[in-house]
Short mmCIF file of C-alpha atoms in Angstrom, two decimals:
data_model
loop_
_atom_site.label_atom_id
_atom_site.label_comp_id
_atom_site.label_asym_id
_atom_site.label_seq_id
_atom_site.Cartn_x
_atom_site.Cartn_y
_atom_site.Cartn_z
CA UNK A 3 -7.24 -9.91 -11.78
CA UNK A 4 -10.72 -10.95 -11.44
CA UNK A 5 -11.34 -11.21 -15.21
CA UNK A 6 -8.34 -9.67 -16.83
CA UNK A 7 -4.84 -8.77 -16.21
CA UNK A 8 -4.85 -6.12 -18.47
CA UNK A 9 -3.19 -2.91 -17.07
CA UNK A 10 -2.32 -4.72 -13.76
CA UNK A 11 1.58 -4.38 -12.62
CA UNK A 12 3.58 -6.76 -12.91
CA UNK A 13 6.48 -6.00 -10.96
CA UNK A 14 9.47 -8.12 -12.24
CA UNK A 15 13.52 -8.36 -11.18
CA UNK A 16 15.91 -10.28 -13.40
CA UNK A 17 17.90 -11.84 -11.60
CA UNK A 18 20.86 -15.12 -11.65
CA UNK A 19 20.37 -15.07 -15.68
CA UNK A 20 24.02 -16.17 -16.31
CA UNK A 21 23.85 -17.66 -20.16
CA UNK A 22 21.42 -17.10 -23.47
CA UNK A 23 19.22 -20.40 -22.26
CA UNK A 24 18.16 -18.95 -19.19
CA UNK A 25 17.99 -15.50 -20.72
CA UNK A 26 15.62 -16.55 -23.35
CA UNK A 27 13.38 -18.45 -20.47
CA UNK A 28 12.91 -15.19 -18.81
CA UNK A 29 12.12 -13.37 -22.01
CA UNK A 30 9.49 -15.73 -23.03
CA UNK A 31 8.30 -15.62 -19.25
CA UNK A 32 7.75 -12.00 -19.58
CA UNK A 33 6.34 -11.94 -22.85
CA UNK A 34 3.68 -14.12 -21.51
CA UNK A 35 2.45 -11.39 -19.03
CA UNK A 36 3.06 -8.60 -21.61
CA UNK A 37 1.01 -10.65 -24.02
CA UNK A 38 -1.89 -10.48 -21.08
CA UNK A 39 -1.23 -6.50 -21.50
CA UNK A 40 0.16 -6.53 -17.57
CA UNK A 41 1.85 -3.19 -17.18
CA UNK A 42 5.27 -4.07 -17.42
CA UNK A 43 7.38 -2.70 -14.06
CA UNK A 44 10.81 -3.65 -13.99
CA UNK A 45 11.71 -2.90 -10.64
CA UNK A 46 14.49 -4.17 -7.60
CA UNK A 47 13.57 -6.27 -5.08
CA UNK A 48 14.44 -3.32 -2.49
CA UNK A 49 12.85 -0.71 -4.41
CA UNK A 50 9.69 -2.93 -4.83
CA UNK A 51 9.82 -2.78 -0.68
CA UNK A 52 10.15 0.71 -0.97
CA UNK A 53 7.28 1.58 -2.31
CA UNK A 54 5.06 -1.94 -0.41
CA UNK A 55 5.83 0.38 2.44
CA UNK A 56 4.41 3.58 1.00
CA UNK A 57 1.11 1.61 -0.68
CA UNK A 58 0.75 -1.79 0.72
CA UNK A 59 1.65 -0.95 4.30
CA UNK A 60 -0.06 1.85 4.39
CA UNK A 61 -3.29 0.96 3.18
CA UNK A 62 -3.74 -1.68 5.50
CA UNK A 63 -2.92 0.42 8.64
CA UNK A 64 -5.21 2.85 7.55
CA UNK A 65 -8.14 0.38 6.91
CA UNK A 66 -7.33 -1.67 10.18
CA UNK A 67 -7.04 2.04 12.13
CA UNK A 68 -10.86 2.82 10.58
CA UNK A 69 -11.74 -0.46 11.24
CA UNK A 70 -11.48 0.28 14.84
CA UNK A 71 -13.89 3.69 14.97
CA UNK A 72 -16.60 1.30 13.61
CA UNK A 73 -17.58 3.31 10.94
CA UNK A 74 -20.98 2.81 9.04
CA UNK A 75 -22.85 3.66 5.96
CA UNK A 76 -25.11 7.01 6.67
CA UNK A 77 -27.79 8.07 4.49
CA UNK A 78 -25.32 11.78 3.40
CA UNK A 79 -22.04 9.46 2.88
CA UNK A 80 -19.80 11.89 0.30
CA UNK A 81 -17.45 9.74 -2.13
CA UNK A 82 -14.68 10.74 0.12
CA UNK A 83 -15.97 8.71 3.24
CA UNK A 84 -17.72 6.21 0.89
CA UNK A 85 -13.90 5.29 -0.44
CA UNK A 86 -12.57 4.62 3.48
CA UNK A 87 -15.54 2.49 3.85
CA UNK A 88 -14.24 0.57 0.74
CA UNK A 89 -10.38 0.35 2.25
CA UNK A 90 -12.18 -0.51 5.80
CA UNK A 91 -13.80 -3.56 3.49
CA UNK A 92 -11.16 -4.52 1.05
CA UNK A 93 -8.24 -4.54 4.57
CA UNK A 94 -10.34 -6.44 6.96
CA UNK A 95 -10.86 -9.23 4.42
CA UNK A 96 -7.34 -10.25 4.51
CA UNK A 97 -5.56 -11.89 7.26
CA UNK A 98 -3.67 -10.25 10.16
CA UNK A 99 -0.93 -12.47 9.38
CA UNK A 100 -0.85 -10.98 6.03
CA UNK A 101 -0.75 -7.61 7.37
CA UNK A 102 1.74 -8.95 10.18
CA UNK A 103 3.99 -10.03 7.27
CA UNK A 104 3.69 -6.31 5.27
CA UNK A 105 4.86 -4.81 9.12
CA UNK A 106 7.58 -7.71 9.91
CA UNK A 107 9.34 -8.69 6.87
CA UNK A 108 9.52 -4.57 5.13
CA UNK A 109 11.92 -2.65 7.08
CA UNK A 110 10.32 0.54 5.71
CA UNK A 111 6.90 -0.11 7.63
CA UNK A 112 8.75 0.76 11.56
CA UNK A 113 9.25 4.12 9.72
CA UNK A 114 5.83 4.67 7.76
CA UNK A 115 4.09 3.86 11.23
CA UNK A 116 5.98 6.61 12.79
CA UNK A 117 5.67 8.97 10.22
CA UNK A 118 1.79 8.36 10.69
CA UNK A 119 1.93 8.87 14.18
CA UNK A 120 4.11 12.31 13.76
CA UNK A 121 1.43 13.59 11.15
CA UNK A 122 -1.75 12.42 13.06
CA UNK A 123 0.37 14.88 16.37
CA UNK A 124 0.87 17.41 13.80
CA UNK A 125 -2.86 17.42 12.74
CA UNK A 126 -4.05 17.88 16.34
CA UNK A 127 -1.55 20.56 17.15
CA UNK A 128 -2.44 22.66 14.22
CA UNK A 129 -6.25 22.51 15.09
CA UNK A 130 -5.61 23.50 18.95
CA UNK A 131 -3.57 25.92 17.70
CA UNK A 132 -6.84 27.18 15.00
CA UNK A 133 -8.81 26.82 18.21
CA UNK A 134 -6.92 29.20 20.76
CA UNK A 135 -6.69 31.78 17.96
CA UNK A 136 -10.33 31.59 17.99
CA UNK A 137 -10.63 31.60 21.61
CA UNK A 138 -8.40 34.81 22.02
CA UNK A 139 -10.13 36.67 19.27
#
């Protein structure tokens, strides 16, 4: 972190320990990022993918996606729109190669694209169908 670790994940898989030696090297390894009070997340390599998908992934799309509308401060921002201004700030600072890598190297991003695209359709019919009920009223 910026000045502190504290609370941070750290996201950890044990992995090839095959004696005590190398046991007690991953122990002390850990300890040193509990002793930094990291949150602690012991977690599998796929499952840690899992969930990039879900957070990292989609994060990123969603700031890059703003990005593109060009959105601005306005003098009646709520904290709602002020908070997509931050993710349009925070994305945009990192490289597309980084976000390339979150889309070309997690298998779960394909899926979390499309599942953005099938809820963005599913927005748009629900308010055409709001609209014609209004319309036939």
């Amino acid at each position: 972190g910026k000045h502190s670790w504290k609370n941070l994940p750290f996201v950890y898989d044990v992995v090839r320990v095959s004696n005590e030696e190398r046991q007690k090297l991953v122990e002390d390894f850990i300890l040193i990022w509990k002793l930094e009070e990291c949150s602690m997340v012991p977690m599998s390599c796929k499952e840690h993918d899992s969930f990039a998908a879900s957070t990292q992934f989609i994060t990123h799309t969603t700031g890059r996606m703003l990005a593109g509308l060009n959105l601005t401060s306005t003098p009646v921002d709520t904290k709602g729109y002020e908070s997509l201004l931050s993710v349009i700030d925070t994305t945009i600072k990192d490289s597309f190669d980084l976000y390339y890598g979150l889309y070309r190297y997690n298998y779960n991003s394909k899926s979390q694209i499309q599942r953005l695209e099938d809820s963005l359709r599913d927005l748009r019919i629900k308010l055409e169908e709001e609209e014609r009920k209004e319309r036939d009223q």
